[in-house]
Every structure is written in C-alpha cells, then in structure tokens.
Coordinates of C-alpha atoms and ligand atoms in Angstrom, one line a residue:
X1 CA 0.0 0.0 0.0
X2 CA 1.4 3.4 -0.9
X3 CA 2.1 5.7 1.9
X4 CA -0.3 8.6 2.4
X5 CA 0.3 11.3 5.0
X6 CA -1.2 14.6 5.7
X7 CA -0.9 17.9 7.5
X8 CA -4.1 19.0 9.2
X9 CA -3.8 22.5 10.7
X10 CA -6.6 24.3 12.5
X11 CA -6.6 27.7 10.9
X12 CA -4.7 30.2 13.1
X13 CA -3.8 32.5 10.3
X14 CA -0.3 31.6 9.8
X15 CA 1.9 28.7 9.9
X16 CA 4.4 28.6 12.8
X17 CA 7.7 26.6 13.2
X18 CA 6.2 23.8 15.2
X19 CA 3.5 23.2 12.6
X20 CA 6.1 23.4 9.8
X21 CA 8.2 20.6 11.6
X22 CA 5.1 18.2 11.8
X23 CA 4.3 19.1 8.1
X24 CA 8.0 18.5 7.2
X25 CA 8.0 15.1 8.9
X26 CA 4.7 14.0 7.1
X27 CA 5.9 15.4 3.8
X28 CA 9.3 13.6 4.1
X29 CA 7.5 10.3 5.1
X30 CA 5.4 10.6 1.8
X31 CA 8.3 11.7 -0.5
X32 CA 10.6 9.0 0.9
X33 CA 8.1 6.4 -0.1
X34 CA 6.9 8.2 -3.3
X35 CA 3.4 8.4 -1.6
X36 CA 1.2 11.3 -1.2
X37 CA 1.1 14.2 1.2
X38 CA -2.4 15.8 1.6
X39 CA -3.5 19.0 3.2
X40 CA -6.7 19.3 5.3
X41 CA -7.8 22.5 6.8
X42 CA -9.6 21.9 10.2
X43 CA -12.0 24.8 10.0
X44 CA -15.1 23.5 11.7
X45 CA -15.0 26.2 14.2
X46 CA -13.4 29.1 12.2
X47 CA -14.8 28.6 8.8
X48 CA -14.5 32.4 8.1
X49 CA -10.7 32.2 8.2
X50 CA -10.1 29.0 6.3
X51 CA -9.2 30.7 2.9
X52 CA -6.7 33.0 4.5
X53 CA -5.2 30.2 6.4
X54 CA -4.9 28.0 3.5
X55 CA -3.1 30.8 1.7
X56 CA -0.7 31.5 4.5
X57 CA 0.1 27.8 4.8
X58 CA 0.5 27.4 1.0
X59 CA 2.7 30.5 1.0
X60 CA 5.0 29.1 3.7
X61 CA 5.1 25.7 1.8
X62 CA 6.0 27.3 -1.4
X63 CA 8.8 29.3 0.3
X64 CA 10.3 26.1 1.9
X65 CA 9.7 24.0 -1.3
X66 CA 7.1 21.7 0.0
X67 CA 4.1 20.9 -2.0
X68 CA 0.9 18.9 -1.3
X69 CA -1.0 16.4 -3.5
X70 CA -4.5 16.7 -4.7
X71 CA -7.1 19.2 -3.6
X72 CA -7.0 20.9 -0.2
X73 CA -9.8 19.3 2.0
X74 CA -11.9 21.7 4.1
X75 CA -13.7 20.2 7.1
X76 CA -16.2 23.1 6.9
X77 CA -17.4 21.7 3.6
X78 CA -18.0 18.1 4.7
X79 CA -20.8 18.5 7.2
X80 CA -23.2 16.5 5.1
X81 CA -20.8 13.6 5.0
X82 CA -20.2 13.6 8.8
X83 CA -24.0 13.8 9.3
X84 CA -24.3 10.7 7.1
X85 CA -22.0 8.8 9.5
X86 CA -23.8 10.1 12.5
X87 CA -27.0 8.8 11.2
X88 CA -25.4 5.6 10.3
X89 CA -24.0 5.0 13.8
X90 CA -27.4 5.9 15.3
X91 CA -29.2 3.5 12.9
X92 CA -26.8 0.7 13.8
X93 CA -27.2 1.3 17.6
X94 CA -23.4 2.4 17.9
X95 CA -24.3 5.9 18.9
X96 CA -27.3 7.3 20.9
X97 CA -29.1 10.3 21.8
X98 CA -28.2 11.8 25.3
X99 CA -30.7 14.1 26.9
X100 CA -28.7 15.0 29.8
X101 CA -29.1 18.8 30.6
X102 CA -26.3 21.0 31.5
X103 CA -27.3 21.1 35.1
X104 CA -27.3 17.4 35.3
X105 CA -23.9 17.2 33.7
X106 CA -22.4 19.7 36.1
X107 CA -24.0 17.9 39.1
X108 CA -22.5 14.5 37.9
X109 CA -19.1 16.3 37.5
X110 CA -19.2 17.8 40.9
X111 CA -20.2 14.5 42.5
X112 CA -17.3 12.6 40.8
X113 CA -15.0 15.3 41.9
X114 CA -16.1 15.3 45.4
X115 CA -15.4 11.5 45.4
X116 CA -11.9 12.3 43.7
X117 CA -13.0 10.2 40.7
X118 CA -12.2 11.0 37.1
X119 CA -14.9 13.1 35.6
X120 CA -16.6 11.1 32.9
X121 CA -20.1 10.7 31.4
X122 CA -21.8 7.8 33.2
X123 CA -23.6 6.3 30.3
X124 CA -27.1 7.0 31.6
X125 CA -28.6 7.3 28.2
X126 CA -26.7 4.5 26.6
X127 CA -29.6 2.0 26.7
X128 CA -32.4 4.4 27.3
X129 CA -35.6 3.4 25.9
X130 CA -38.1 5.6 27.6
X131 CA -39.8 8.8 26.6
X132 CA -37.2 11.5 26.1
X133 CA -37.4 14.5 28.5
X134 CA -39.2 17.5 27.2
X135 CA -37.4 20.7 25.9
X136 CA -33.9 19.1 25.7
X137 CA -32.2 18.9 22.3
X138 CA -30.1 15.8 22.6
X139 CA -26.4 15.4 21.9
X140 CA -25.2 12.3 20.1
X141 CA -22.8 10.1 21.9
X142 CA -20.9 7.1 20.6
X143 CA -20.7 3.8 22.4
X144 CA -17.3 3.4 23.6
X145 CA -16.1 -0.1 24.9
X146 CA -16.9 -0.4 28.5
X147 CA -14.2 -3.0 29.3
X148 CA -10.8 -4.1 28.1
X149 CA -8.2 -1.8 26.7
X150 CA -7.8 0.3 23.6
X151 CA -4.3 -0.5 22.1
X152 CA -2.2 0.9 19.4
X153 CA 1.4 0.9 18.6
X154 CA 2.7 4.3 18.4
X155 CA 5.7 4.7 15.9
X156 CA 7.3 7.1 18.4
X157 CA 6.0 6.3 22.0
X158 CA 5.7 2.5 21.5
X159 CA 3.0 0.4 22.6
X160 CA 0.0 2.2 24.0
X161 CA -2.6 0.6 26.1
X162 CA -5.4 2.7 27.4
X163 CA -8.1 1.2 29.8
X164 CA -11.5 1.4 28.2
X165 CA -12.8 3.1 31.4
X166 CA -10.6 6.0 30.5
X167 CA -12.7 6.7 27.4
X168 CA -16.3 7.6 28.1
X169 CA -19.2 7.7 25.6
X170 CA -18.0 11.0 24.2
X171 CA -20.1 13.4 22.1
X172 CA -19.8 13.1 18.4
X173 CA -22.5 15.6 17.6
X174 CA -23.6 18.6 19.6
X175 CA -27.3 19.5 20.2
X176 CA -27.1 21.9 17.1
X177 CA -25.9 18.9 15.1
X178 CA -22.3 20.0 14.7
X179 CA -19.9 17.1 14.7
X180 CA -17.2 17.2 17.1
X181 CA -13.3 17.3 16.7
X182 CA -12.3 13.6 17.2
X183 CA -15.1 12.3 15.3
X184 CA -14.4 14.3 12.1
X185 CA -10.6 13.8 12.3
X186 CA -11.1 10.1 12.3
X187 CA -13.6 10.0 9.5
X188 CA -11.4 12.4 7.3
X189 CA -8.2 10.5 8.0
X190 CA -9.9 7.2 7.1
X191 CA -11.6 8.6 4.0
X192 CA -8.5 10.4 2.8
X193 CA -6.8 7.0 2.8
X194 CA -4.2 7.9 5.5
X195 CA -1.7 5.2 6.2
X196 CA 0.5 7.3 8.5
X197 CA -0.8 10.1 10.9
X198 CA 2.3 12.1 12.1
X199 CA 1.3 14.8 14.6
X200 CA 2.2 16.6 17.8
X201 CA 2.1 14.6 21.0
X202 CA -0.6 17.0 22.3
X203 CA -3.0 14.9 20.3
X204 CA -1.8 11.6 21.9
X205 CA -4.9 11.5 24.2
X206 CA -7.3 12.1 21.3
X207 CA -6.1 8.9 19.6
X208 CA -8.0 6.4 21.7
X209 CA -11.2 8.3 21.0
X210 CA -10.5 8.4 17.3
X211 CA -9.9 4.6 17.4
X212 CA -13.3 4.2 18.9
X213 CA -14.7 6.0 15.8
X214 CA -12.5 3.9 13.3
X215 CA -13.8 0.7 15.1
X216 CA -17.5 1.8 15.1
X217 CA -17.3 2.6 11.4
X218 CA -15.3 -0.3 10.5
X219 CA -12.4 1.8 9.0
X220 CA -8.8 0.7 8.9
X221 CA -6.7 2.2 11.5
X222 CA -3.5 4.1 10.3
X223 CA -0.1 4.1 11.8
X224 CA 0.3 6.9 14.4
X225 CA 3.4 8.8 15.2
X226 CA 3.1 11.4 18.0
X227 CA 6.0 13.7 18.0
X228 CA 7.3 15.5 21.2
X229 CA 6.9 19.1 21.4
X230 CA 9.7 21.6 20.6
X231 CA 10.8 23.4 23.8
X232 CA 12.7 26.5 24.2
X233 CA 16.3 26.6 25.2
X234 CA 15.3 26.5 28.9
X235 CA 13.2 23.2 28.3
X236 CA 9.9 25.1 28.6
X237 CA 7.1 25.4 26.0
X238 CA 8.3 27.3 23.0
X239 CA 6.7 30.8 23.0
X240 CA 6.5 33.5 20.3
X241 CA 9.4 35.2 21.9
X242 CA 11.5 32.0 21.5
X243 CA 10.8 31.7 17.8
X244 CA 7.4 30.0 17.6
X245 CA 6.3 32.7 15.1
X246 CA 5.1 32.7 11.6
X247 CA 7.3 30.8 9.2
X248 CA 7.4 33.7 6.9
X249 CA 8.9 35.8 9.7
X250 CA 12.0 33.6 9.1
X251 CA 12.1 34.8 5.6
X252 CA 12.1 38.4 6.7
X253 CA 14.7 37.7 9.3
X254 CA 17.0 36.6 6.5
X255 CA 17.0 32.8 6.8
X256 CA 17.3 30.5 3.9
X257 CA 14.5 27.9 3.7
X258 CA 17.0 25.1 3.4
X259 CA 18.6 26.2 6.8
X260 CA 15.2 26.3 8.4
X261 CA 14.2 22.8 7.3
X262 CA 17.5 21.4 8.2
X263 CA 17.1 23.0 11.5
X264 CA 13.6 21.6 12.0
X265 CA 14.4 18.1 10.8
X266 CA 16.9 17.8 13.6
X267 CA 14.3 18.8 16.2
X268 CA 13.2 15.4 17.0
X269 CA 14.9 13.3 14.3
X270 CA 18.6 12.3 13.7
X271 CA 20.7 10.3 11.6
X272 CA 23.9 9.4 13.5
X273 CA 25.5 12.7 14.4
X274 CA 25.1 14.2 11.0
X275 CA 23.9 17.9 11.2
X276 CA 23.8 19.0 7.6
X277 CA 21.0 17.6 5.4
X278 CA 20.1 18.8 2.0
X279 CA 16.4 18.3 1.2
X280 CA 17.2 15.4 -1.2
X281 CA 19.2 13.8 1.7
X282 CA 16.4 14.2 4.2
X283 CA 14.0 12.5 1.7
X284 CA 16.4 9.5 1.3
X285 CA 17.1 9.2 4.9
X286 CA 13.9 10.1 6.7
X287 CA 11.9 7.3 8.4
X288 CA 9.2 8.3 10.9
X289 CA 10.1 5.2 13.0
X290 CA 13.4 7.1 13.9
X291 CA 11.7 10.0 15.3
X292 CA 13.1 10.6 18.8
X293 CA 11.0 9.9 21.9
X294 CA 12.2 12.9 23.9
X295 CA 11.3 16.4 23.2
X296 CA 13.8 18.7 21.5
X297 CA 15.0 22.2 22.3
X298 CA 15.0 25.1 19.9
X299 CA 18.5 26.4 19.8
X300 CA 19.0 29.8 17.9
X301 CA 22.7 29.5 17.7
X302 CA 22.3 26.2 15.8
X303 CA 19.9 27.8 13.4
X304 CA 22.2 30.7 12.8
X305 CA 25.1 28.3 12.3
X306 CA 23.1 26.4 9.7
X307 CA 22.0 29.6 8.0
X308 CA 25.6 30.8 7.8
X309 CA 26.6 27.4 6.3
X310 CA 23.9 27.6 3.6
X311 CA 24.6 31.3 2.8
X312 CA 28.3 30.4 2.4
X313 CA 27.4 27.4 0.1
X314 CA 24.9 29.4 -2.0
X315 CA 25.9 30.2 -5.6
X316 CA 26.4 33.9 -6.0
X317 CA 23.6 34.3 -8.5
X318 CA 21.2 32.9 -5.9
X319 CA 22.4 35.3 -3.2
X320 CA 22.2 38.3 -5.7
X321 CA 18.5 37.4 -6.2
X322 CA 17.8 36.9 -2.6
X323 CA 19.6 40.2 -1.4
X324 CA 17.2 42.3 -3.4
X325 CA 14.6 41.9 -0.7
X326 CA 17.2 43.0 1.8
X327 CA 17.9 46.5 0.1
X328 CA 21.0 45.3 -1.9
X329 CA 21.0 45.0 -5.6
X330 CA 24.3 43.7 -7.1
X331 CA 22.8 42.8 -10.5
X332 CA 25.2 43.8 -13.2
X333 CA 27.8 45.0 -10.7
X334 CA 31.1 44.0 -12.1
X335 CA 32.5 43.5 -8.5
X336 CA 29.5 41.4 -7.4
X337 CA 31.5 38.3 -7.0
X338 CA 34.4 39.9 -5.3
X339 CA 32.0 41.7 -2.8
X340 CA 30.2 38.3 -2.1
X341 CA 33.5 36.5 -1.6
X342 CA 34.6 39.2 0.9
X343 CA 31.4 39.1 2.8
X344 CA 29.7 35.7 2.5
X345 CA 31.4 34.3 5.5
X346 CA 30.4 37.3 7.7
X347 CA 26.7 37.1 7.4
X348 CA 24.8 34.6 9.6
X349 CA 21.6 35.9 7.9
X350 CA 20.7 37.7 4.7
X351 CA 20.1 40.8 6.8
X352 CA 23.6 40.7 8.1
X353 CA 25.1 39.9 4.8
X354 CA 23.2 42.9 3.3
X355 CA 24.7 45.1 6.0
X356 CA 28.2 43.8 5.4
X357 CA 27.7 44.5 1.7
X358 CA 26.5 47.9 2.3
X359 CA 29.6 48.8 4.4
X360 CA 31.6 47.8 1.4
X361 CA 29.5 49.6 -1.3
X362 CA 28.9 52.8 0.6
X363 CA 31.6 54.9 2.1
X364 CA 31.0 55.6 5.8
X365 CA 29.4 58.9 6.5
X366 CA 30.3 58.9 10.1
X367 CA 32.6 56.8 12.3
X368 CA 31.5 54.8 15.3
X369 CA 32.8 57.0 18.1
X370 CA 34.3 54.3 20.3
X371 CA 36.3 52.7 17.3
X372 CA 37.3 56.1 16.0
X373 CA 38.6 57.1 19.5
X374 CA 40.7 54.0 19.6
X375 CA 41.9 53.9 16.0
X376 CA 42.5 57.6 15.2
X377 CA 45.0 58.3 17.9
X378 CA 48.8 58.9 18.1
X379 CA 50.4 58.6 14.8
X380 CA 47.3 57.2 13.0
X381 CA 46.9 60.3 10.7
X382 CA 50.5 60.1 9.6
X383 CA 50.5 56.4 9.1
X384 CA 47.2 56.6 7.1
X385 CA 48.7 59.2 5.0
X386 CA 51.9 57.4 4.2
X387 CA 49.8 54.3 3.5
X388 CA 47.7 56.2 1.0
X389 CA 50.9 57.4 -0.8
X390 CA 52.2 53.8 -0.9
X391 CA 49.0 52.6 -2.4
X392 CA 49.0 55.5 -5.0
X393 CA 52.5 54.4 -6.0
X394 CA 52.0 50.5 -6.0
X395 CA 48.5 50.6 -7.5
X396 CA 47.8 47.1 -6.2
X397 CA 44.9 45.2 -7.7
X398 CA 44.8 41.8 -5.9
X399 CA 44.2 41.0 -2.2
X400 CA 47.8 39.7 -2.1
X401 CA 49.2 42.9 -3.4
X402 CA 47.2 45.0 -0.8
X403 CA 48.5 42.7 1.8
X404 CA 52.1 43.2 0.6
X405 CA 51.7 47.0 1.0
X406 CA 50.3 46.6 4.5
X407 CA 53.4 44.5 5.4
X408 CA 55.6 47.0 3.9
X409 CA 54.4 49.8 6.0
X410 CA 54.6 47.6 9.2
X411 CA 58.2 46.8 8.4
X412 CA 59.3 50.4 7.3
X413 CA 57.7 52.1 10.3
X414 CA 58.5 49.3 12.7
X415 CA 55.0 49.3 14.0
X416 CA 52.6 46.5 15.0
X417 CA 50.0 45.4 12.4
X418 CA 47.3 47.0 14.5
X419 CA 48.7 50.5 14.1
X420 CA 47.7 50.4 10.4
X421 CA 45.0 47.8 10.6
X422 CA 42.8 49.6 13.1
X423 CA 42.7 53.1 11.5
X424 CA 42.5 51.6 8.2
X425 CA 39.5 49.5 9.1
X426 CA 37.6 52.5 10.6
X427 CA 38.4 54.7 7.7
X428 CA 37.1 52.2 5.2
X429 CA 34.2 50.7 7.2
X430 CA 33.3 53.2 9.7
X431 CA 33.8 50.8 12.6
X432 CA 36.0 47.9 13.7
X433 CA 33.8 45.4 11.9
X434 CA 34.0 43.9 8.5
X435 CA 35.9 41.6 6.3
X436 CA 39.8 41.3 6.0
X437 CA 41.2 44.6 5.1
X438 CA 43.2 43.3 2.1
X439 CA 40.0 41.8 0.7
X440 CA 38.1 45.0 1.3
X441 CA 40.6 47.1 -0.4
X442 CA 40.7 44.7 -3.4
X443 CA 37.0 45.1 -3.7
X444 CA 37.0 48.8 -3.3
X445 CA 39.9 49.5 -5.7
X446 CA 42.7 51.8 -5.1
X447 CA 40.9 55.1 -5.9
X448 CA 38.0 54.4 -3.6
X449 CA 40.3 53.1 -0.9
X450 CA 42.4 56.2 -1.0
X451 CA 39.4 58.4 -1.2
X452 CA 38.0 56.9 2.1
X453 CA 41.5 57.1 3.8
X454 CA 41.7 60.8 2.9
X455 CA 38.2 61.6 4.1
X456 CA 39.2 59.9 7.4
X457 CA 42.5 61.9 7.6
X458 CA 40.5 65.1 7.2
X459 CA 38.4 64.2 10.2
X460 CA 41.3 63.4 12.5
X461 CA 42.4 66.5 14.5
Ligands
LIG501 N1 -6.0 20.5 13.7 C1 -5.0 19.9 14.7 C2 -4.0 21.0 15.1 O1 -3.9 21.9 14.3 C3 -4.2 18.6 14.1 C4 -5.0 17.5 14.0 C5 -4.2 16.3 13.8 O2 -3.0 16.4 13.4 O3 -4.8 15.1 14.0 O4 -3.4 20.9 16.2

C-alpha cells in the first residue's frame, strides 16, 4: 500500500515553526516512499478564516519548497458527510441520543470530583428506551467499549494501552448537530486514505477516542506517530518570543529555507551525528520510525550556524537574487562576485550579509565614536597618509598585493600590524567590523580606498 500522510492544521492565520516541523516530517515520509502528502484545513470552528489560513500555509510551503498532493480538503465543507456517518451509527445502535441537561452534567461532574473520581459521562442514556424529556435537544454520543483496553502501537512512543474505562461515551454531535473534533478527524483520516498520521503529541490522548470511531465505522486504523513538542532553550514550552512565530517571519529575518528545514528536521529526528542535510538527503534518509522519543530544544545558535553554512554554500547568482529583498542590488555589478566572496562568511543571515555588503559599497558617512577614538590616535593620521601614498604608488589590484603594502608599512615604520589595521578599518568601514582589510581594499579598488582614507584623515584632529 502506498504511503499517504497529511498535514491538518486548524486555521490560526499563519503557519508557525512547530507546525512546519510536523508538516515536514509528514511530507518527508510521503516523499521517501513516493507516496502522497495531503492537506486538510480543520476549520469546523473557524470557517471564516479558512481561505486566509490556507493561503498562508501554501505561501509558507512554497517558500520552503514543499508541495501537497490533490485538492485541499476543508472540514467546513464536509458537514453532510459527517451527518451521514452520525445517522449510520445511530441506525446501527452504535451511537445514541443523550438528553442530559447542562445542570445534570454539572451535578455529575461535581459528585465525581467530590469522590476524587475521574470526571466522565456515566452512560445513563446508553440503553435508554423511555420517553425523552421535554425541551432538551439531545447530543449524540458514541458507544465506547466499557471494558478491556484500547491499544495501538505508536511509532514514536511505542505500545500504548489505554483502559476502556478512561474513554467515556463521548459526544460526536452537539445539540445543534455540529460534529465534534475527534469524530471528524477520524472520518477524514480514514476517507482520505491515510496510512500514517504524524502529529504533535498534544494529540496523543485524542487517539483512543479516534480509534473508537474507526472501530465503530469499520475503518482501517492508520499508523500513528506522536512527535514530542519543541521546547525553548530552557526546556519550557516554545513561545512566540523564542521563535514560535510565523514561518514567513524567518524569511524576513534573512533565513534561507534550506537552513530552516535542516534545523527543523533535527528537532526530533537524527541520523547518527550528522547535522547538515540537504532536502534530497532528508528524503532519502527520513523514516518516521526514527523520530526521537524525547522532546527537543529550539537552539537559535544552531539555526544561525546552519544559516551561515547555507549562505556560504549558496551560488552567487542565488544570493544576488535573494539580497534584493534586503536592500542590496548587485545585479550587473562587475564586482559582485568579489563583494560576495569578501562578505559571504560574515553574514549569518541575509540581513547581516546585506549590512556587510552595504559597508563595502557605501563609504562611511560617520565613524563609530568608540572605534574612532581607539583607532585615530597617536600617529594614526601620519600612518594613514603614508599608506595612501604607498597605495598610489604601487597601485595594487589583488588582495595579495594590498596585503604586501600593509606588510611593507609595518616593516618600514617598525609598527605593529594593528597600528595600520585599526585606523584603516575604521576609515574604510566606519567601525571595527567587516571583512579582512586586504579583501576589502581589493573590492574597493585603489581610488576608492584612497578616497576613504583621505576623508578619514581630514576628520582626524
Ligand atoms: N488540527 C490539529 C491541530 O492543528 C491537528 C489534528 C491532527 O493532526 O490530527 O493541532
């Protein structure tokens, strides 16, 4: 049987990283087996937002390079179908109408709590044959098994055995006829032909209920994989502040999709101690049975490290295209490749890379006060002036040639490297940051280098 997986978000307006990881695992499991990856929008409560949510999800999928198969399924459009199954279960005596009022339900709950019992429906209408009470619209409850265990093998957690007494005759349709969450999820997963359900372990306790539905309707039960949550670096629930934000924010923050996916795949899955995975490699290697049992921690340094790696590896044309969104357009710039070579290793994000490039392509209009104070003191002015003269004379064109001029001034003036390096750096870049000076000068060219040095000299008292 071909593998079918799905991603089934409740529409919240955007896709966040936790959701993207679940989607990625499901997508990879399908790709690995040349199966299908389906998308279902669970919008029974929020029908209004489903289109926007779908668009946000598809936009994020497109950015990271994941696609889904077939039409998007909307639960909000399947009420007739759910109704059919409710009627079927009623007709077969596998579900029943419960006329318990809110007050009765509250009283039952309080009584159970007073006895320190687990609160559960007591089945009082399960075999009811009398005349229904007046004025109460019934809910529909499914007949859950009353003894034995509900068992399934979870691909992550292992063997799960839940005592039947833990699952009461839960509501499958409310008094207004609306079907409930666990009922529709089970029906959809079955009808959509799911073979493997991969989802967050916050859903683990829904699974026995869904199995009750599968069994009542005679559906095949899929394999389940409940993935442990992503925690923050302190081991607590990941919040918005930690990075549980819209996937598209990562684009704005200058992350490459390949870095984000690589980061996410390692949150809960591993292959030996390998850290870097291309998408192709993930597809070949991913097996949901290898998903880790324990929860994983979001680690920003790791994400930055991966992003730096993918920026360094990216072909220049790709970076040139991406950088346009970050205020840098190197299209047609003859020095583009030299600029990128000088800066590529200094940007952990595209935002940082763009900043580094701007430092190179625009002369500093002011100098960072602290850097200037440190760099432009003592003989700095005189050293810079001699250095500019040397450059004018030698007219270096390569990184090596610029380096040689630096070595020469150090030798001739019997000074430490910092005595030229520091004032030169602040003259050219405005502060102590930036790429290697020889590389920077090679990119700027001798005229621009001298112009920036002279501008600095004029500023030094
Ligand atoms: N709609 C659920 C959610 O967004 C997921 C349901 C499932 O994966 O079974 O949390």
